[in-house]
PDB file of C-alpha atoms in Angstrom:
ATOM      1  CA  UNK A   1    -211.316-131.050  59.601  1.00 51.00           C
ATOM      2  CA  UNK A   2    -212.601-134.762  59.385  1.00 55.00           C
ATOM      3  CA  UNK A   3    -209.460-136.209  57.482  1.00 55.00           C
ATOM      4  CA  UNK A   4    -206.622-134.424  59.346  1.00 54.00           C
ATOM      5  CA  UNK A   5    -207.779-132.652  62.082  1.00 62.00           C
ATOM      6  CA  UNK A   6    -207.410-133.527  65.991  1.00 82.00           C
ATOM      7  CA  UNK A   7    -210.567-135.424  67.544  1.00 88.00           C
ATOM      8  CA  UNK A   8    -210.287-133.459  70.506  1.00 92.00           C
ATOM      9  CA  UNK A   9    -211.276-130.194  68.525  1.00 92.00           C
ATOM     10  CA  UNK A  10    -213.620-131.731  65.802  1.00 92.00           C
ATOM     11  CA  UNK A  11    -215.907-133.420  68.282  1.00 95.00           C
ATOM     12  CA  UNK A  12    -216.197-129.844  70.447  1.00 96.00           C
ATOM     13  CA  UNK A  13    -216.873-128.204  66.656  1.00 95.00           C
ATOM     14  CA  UNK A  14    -219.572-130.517  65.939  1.00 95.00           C
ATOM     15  CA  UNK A  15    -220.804-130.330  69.327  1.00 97.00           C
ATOM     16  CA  UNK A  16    -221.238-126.456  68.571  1.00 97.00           C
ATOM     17  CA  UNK A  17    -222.337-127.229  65.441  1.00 96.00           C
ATOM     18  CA  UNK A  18    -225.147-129.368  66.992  1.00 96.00           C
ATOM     19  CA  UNK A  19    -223.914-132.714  64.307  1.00 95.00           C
ATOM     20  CA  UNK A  20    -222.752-135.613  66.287  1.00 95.00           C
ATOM     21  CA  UNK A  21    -220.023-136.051  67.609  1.00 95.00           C
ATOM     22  CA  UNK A  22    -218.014-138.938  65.774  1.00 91.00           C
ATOM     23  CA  UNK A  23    -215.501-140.872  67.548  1.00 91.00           C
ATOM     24  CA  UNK A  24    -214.663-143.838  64.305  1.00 85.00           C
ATOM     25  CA  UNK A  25    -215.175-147.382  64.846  1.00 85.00           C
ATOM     26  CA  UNK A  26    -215.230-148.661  68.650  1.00 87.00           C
ATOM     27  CA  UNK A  27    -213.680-145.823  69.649  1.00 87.00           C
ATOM     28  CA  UNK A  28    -210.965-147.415  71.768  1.00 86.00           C
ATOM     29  CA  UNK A  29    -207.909-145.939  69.847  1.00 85.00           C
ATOM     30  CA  UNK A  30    -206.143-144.190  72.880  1.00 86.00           C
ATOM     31  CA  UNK A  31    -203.525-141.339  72.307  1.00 83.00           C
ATOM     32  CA  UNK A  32    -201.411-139.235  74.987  1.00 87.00           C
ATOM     33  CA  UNK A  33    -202.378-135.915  75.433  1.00 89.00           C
ATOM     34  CA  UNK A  34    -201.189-132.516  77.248  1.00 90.00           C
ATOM     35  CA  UNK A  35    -202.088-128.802  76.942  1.00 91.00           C
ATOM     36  CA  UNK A  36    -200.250-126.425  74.720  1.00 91.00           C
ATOM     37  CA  UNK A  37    -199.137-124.337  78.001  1.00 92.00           C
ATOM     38  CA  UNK A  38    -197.742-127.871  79.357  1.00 93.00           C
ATOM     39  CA  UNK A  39    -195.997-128.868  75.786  1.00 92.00           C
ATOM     40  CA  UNK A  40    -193.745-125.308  76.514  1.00 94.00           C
ATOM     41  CA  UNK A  41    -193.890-126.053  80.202  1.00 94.00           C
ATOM     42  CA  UNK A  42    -192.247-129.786  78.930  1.00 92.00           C
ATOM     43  CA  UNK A  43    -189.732-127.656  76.125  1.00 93.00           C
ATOM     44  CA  UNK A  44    -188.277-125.733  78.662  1.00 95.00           C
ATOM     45  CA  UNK A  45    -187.476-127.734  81.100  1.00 94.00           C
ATOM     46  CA  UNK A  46    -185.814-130.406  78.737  1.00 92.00           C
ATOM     47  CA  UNK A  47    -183.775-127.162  77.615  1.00 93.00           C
ATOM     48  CA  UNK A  48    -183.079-125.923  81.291  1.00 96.00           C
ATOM     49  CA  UNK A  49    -181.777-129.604  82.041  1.00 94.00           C
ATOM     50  CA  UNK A  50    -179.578-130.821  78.635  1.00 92.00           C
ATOM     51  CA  UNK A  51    -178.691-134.532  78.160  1.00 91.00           C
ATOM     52  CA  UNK A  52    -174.738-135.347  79.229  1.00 93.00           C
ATOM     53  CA  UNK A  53    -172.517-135.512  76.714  1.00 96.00           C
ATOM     54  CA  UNK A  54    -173.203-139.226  74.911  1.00 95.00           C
ATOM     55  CA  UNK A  55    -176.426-139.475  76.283  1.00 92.00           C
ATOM     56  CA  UNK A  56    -179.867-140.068  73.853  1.00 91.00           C
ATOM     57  CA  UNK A  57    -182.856-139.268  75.639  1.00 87.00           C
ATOM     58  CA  UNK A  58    -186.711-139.682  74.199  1.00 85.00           C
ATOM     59  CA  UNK A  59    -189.511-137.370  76.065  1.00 84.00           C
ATOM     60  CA  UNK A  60    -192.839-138.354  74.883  1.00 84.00           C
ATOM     61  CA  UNK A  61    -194.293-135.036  75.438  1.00 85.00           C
ATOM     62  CA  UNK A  62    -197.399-135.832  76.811  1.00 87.00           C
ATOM     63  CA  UNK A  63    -198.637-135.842  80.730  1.00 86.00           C
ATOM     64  CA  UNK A  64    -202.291-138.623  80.280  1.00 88.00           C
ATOM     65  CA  UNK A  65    -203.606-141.017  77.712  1.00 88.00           C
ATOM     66  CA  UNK A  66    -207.527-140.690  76.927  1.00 91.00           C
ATOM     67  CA  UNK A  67    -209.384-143.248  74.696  1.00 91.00           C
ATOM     68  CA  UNK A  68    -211.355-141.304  71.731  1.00 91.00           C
ATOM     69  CA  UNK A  69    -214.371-142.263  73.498  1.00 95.00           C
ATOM     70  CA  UNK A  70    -213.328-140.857  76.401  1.00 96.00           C
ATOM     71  CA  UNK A  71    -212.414-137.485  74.539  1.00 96.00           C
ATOM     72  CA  UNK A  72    -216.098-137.609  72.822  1.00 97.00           C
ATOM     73  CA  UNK A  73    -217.942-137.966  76.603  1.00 98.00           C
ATOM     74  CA  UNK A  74    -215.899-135.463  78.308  1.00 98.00           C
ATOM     75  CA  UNK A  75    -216.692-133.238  75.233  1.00 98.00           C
ATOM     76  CA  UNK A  76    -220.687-134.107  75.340  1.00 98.00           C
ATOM     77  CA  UNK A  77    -220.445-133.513  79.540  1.00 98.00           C
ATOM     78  CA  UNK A  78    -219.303-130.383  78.749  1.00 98.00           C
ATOM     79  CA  UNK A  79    -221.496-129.203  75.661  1.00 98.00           C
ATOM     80  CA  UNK A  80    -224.256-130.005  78.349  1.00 98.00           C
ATOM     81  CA  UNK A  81    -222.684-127.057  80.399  1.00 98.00           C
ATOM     82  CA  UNK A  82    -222.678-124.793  77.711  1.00 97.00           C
ATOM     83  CA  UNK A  83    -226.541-125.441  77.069  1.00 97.00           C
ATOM     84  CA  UNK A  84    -226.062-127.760  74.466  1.00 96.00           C
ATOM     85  CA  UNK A  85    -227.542-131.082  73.696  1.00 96.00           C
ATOM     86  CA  UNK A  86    -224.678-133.461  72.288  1.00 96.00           C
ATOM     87  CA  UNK A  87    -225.365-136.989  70.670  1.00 97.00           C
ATOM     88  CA  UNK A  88    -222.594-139.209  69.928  1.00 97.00           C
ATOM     89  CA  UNK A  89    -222.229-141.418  66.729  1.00 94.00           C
ATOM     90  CA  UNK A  90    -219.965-144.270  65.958  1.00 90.00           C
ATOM     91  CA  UNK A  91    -219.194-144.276  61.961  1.00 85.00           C
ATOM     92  CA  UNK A  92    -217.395-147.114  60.452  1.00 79.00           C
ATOM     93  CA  UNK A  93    -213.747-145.777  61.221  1.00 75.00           C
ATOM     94  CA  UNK A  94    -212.367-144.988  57.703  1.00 71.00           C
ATOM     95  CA  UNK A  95    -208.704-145.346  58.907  1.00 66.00           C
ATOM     96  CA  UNK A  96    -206.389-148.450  58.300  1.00 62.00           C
ATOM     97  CA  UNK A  97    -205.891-149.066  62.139  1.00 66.00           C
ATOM     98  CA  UNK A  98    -206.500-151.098  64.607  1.00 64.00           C
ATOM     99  CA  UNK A  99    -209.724-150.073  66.648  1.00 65.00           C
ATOM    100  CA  UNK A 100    -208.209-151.012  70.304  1.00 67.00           C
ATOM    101  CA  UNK A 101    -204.481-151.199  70.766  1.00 65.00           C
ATOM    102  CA  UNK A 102    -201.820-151.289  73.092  1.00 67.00           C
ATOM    103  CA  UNK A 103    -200.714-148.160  74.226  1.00 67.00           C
ATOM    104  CA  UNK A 104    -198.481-147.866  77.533  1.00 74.00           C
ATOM    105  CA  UNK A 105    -195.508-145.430  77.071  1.00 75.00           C
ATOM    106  CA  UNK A 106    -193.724-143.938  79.096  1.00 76.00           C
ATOM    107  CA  UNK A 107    -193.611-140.449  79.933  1.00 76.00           C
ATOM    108  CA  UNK A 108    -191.927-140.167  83.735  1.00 83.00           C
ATOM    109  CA  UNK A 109    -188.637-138.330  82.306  1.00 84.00           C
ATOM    110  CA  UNK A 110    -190.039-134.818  82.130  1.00 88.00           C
ATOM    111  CA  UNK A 111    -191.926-135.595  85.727  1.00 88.00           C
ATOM    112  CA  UNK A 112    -188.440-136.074  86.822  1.00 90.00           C
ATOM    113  CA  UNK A 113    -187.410-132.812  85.568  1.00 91.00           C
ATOM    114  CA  UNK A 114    -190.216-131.175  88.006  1.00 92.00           C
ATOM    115  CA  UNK A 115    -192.952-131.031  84.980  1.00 91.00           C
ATOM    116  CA  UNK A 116    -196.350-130.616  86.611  1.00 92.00           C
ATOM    117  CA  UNK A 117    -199.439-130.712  84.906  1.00 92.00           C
ATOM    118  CA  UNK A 118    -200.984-126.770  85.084  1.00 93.00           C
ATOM    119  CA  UNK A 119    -204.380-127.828  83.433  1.00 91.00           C
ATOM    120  CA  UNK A 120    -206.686-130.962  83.539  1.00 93.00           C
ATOM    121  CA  UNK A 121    -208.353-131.967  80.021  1.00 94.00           C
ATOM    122  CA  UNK A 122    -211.937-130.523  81.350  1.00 96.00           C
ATOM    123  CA  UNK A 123    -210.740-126.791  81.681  1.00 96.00           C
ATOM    124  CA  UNK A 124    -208.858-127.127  78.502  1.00 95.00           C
ATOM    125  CA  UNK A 125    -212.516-128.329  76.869  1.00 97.00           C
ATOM    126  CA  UNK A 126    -213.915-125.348  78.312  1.00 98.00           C
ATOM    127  CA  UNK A 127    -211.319-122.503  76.899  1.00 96.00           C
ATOM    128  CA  UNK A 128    -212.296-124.070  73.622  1.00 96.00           C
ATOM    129  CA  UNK A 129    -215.491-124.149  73.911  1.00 97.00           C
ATOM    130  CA  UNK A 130    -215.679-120.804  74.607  1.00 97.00           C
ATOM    131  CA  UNK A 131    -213.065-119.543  72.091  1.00 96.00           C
ATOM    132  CA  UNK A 132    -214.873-121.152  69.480  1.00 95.00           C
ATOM    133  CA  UNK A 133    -218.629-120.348  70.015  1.00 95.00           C
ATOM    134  CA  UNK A 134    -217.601-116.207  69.715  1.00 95.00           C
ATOM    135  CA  UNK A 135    -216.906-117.891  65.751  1.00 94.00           C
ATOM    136  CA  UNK A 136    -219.829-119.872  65.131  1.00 93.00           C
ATOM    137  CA  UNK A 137    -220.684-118.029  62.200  1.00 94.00           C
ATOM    138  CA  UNK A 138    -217.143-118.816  60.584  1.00 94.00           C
ATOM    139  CA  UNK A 139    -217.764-123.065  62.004  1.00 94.00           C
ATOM    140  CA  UNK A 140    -221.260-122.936  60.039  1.00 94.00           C
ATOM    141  CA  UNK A 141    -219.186-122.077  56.939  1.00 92.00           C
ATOM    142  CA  UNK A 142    -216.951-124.784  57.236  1.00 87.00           C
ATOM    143  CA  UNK A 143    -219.885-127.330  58.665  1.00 88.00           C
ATOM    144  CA  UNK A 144    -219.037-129.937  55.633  1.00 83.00           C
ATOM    145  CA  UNK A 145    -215.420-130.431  56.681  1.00 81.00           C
ATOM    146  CA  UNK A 146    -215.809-131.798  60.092  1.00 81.00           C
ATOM    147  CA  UNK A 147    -218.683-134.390  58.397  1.00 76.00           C
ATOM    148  CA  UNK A 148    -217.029-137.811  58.499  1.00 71.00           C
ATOM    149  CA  UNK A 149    -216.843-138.853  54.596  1.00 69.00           C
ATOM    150  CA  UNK A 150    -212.992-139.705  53.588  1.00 68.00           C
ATOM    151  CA  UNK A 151    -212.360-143.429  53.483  1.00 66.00           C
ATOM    152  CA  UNK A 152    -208.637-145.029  53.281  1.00 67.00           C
ATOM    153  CA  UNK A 153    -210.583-148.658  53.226  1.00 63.00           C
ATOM    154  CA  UNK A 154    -211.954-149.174  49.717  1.00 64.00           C
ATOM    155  CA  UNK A 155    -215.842-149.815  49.787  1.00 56.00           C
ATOM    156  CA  UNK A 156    -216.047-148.410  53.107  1.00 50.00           C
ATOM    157  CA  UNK A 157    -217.473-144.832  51.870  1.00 48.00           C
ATOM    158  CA  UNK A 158    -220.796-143.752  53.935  1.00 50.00           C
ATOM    159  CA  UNK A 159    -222.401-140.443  52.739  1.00 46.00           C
ATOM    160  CA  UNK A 160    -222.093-137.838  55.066  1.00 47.00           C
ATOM    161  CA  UNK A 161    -224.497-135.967  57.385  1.00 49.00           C
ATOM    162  CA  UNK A 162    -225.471-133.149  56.609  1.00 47.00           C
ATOM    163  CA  UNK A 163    -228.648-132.227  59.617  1.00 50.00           C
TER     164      UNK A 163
END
């Protein structure tokens, strides 16, 4: 959905959907990323290897860092293999955040542990792409809730999209 939903799979649902695909504001928030296979990939070997006795250790589960812009091309590039024709908007972003922002942390403890990624962000596009066009039926039901319209800024409120 627009308010709590993950970018990743609301852009490739309006993509599907043929709406735009809204990455809010700029578009330079950046989060880390890594497939659900890799997150249990990542759980396991933190269990296979515990912390010593005393010891406090902090895995940020997550193997690359992608800018929501960078999410909302590699969707589009991929839409375009699936035979669809993908615009991308830029609403006002509703949140209370900063648009760009430092964002460096680590993530080399589970690499030391032998974590490999199994799956780059591009194939991972693709399985949900093609999970979720068998259910297009059950996305045009639910079309209004991946429409930006919630608004945390007061005044900010645009009306939504609805082509």
């Amino acid at each position: 959905d627009e308010t709590w939903g993950t970018a990743l799979n609301r852009f490739i649902v309006q993509a599907i959907l043929g709406l735009p695909i809204t990455p809010y504001g700029k578009g330079g928030q950046t989060r880390g990323f890594i497939a659900l296979e890799d997150s249990m990939q990542s759980l396991l070997l933190a269990l296979a290897h515990p912390a010593r006795a005393g010891e406090y250790r902090v895995f940020n589960q997550f193997d690359a860092a992608y800018s929501v812009n960078q999410l909302a091309e590699t969707v589009a590039g991929i839409a375009r293999e699936f035979g669809l024709s993908p615009t991308i908007e830029h609403p006002p972003d509703p949140r209370v955040e900063a648009e760009e922002h430092f964002y460096q942390p680590r993530h080399d403890h589970l690499a030391a542990l032998g974590y490999r990624r199994s799956r780059e962000l591009g194939d991972v596009v693709r399985e949900i792409f093609r999970d979720l066009t068998r259910f297009r039926r059950r996305l045009e039901a639910k079309r209004a809730q991946v429409l930006p319209r919630t608004q945390w800024r007061a005044g900010a409120a645009t009306a939504p999209r609805t082509e």
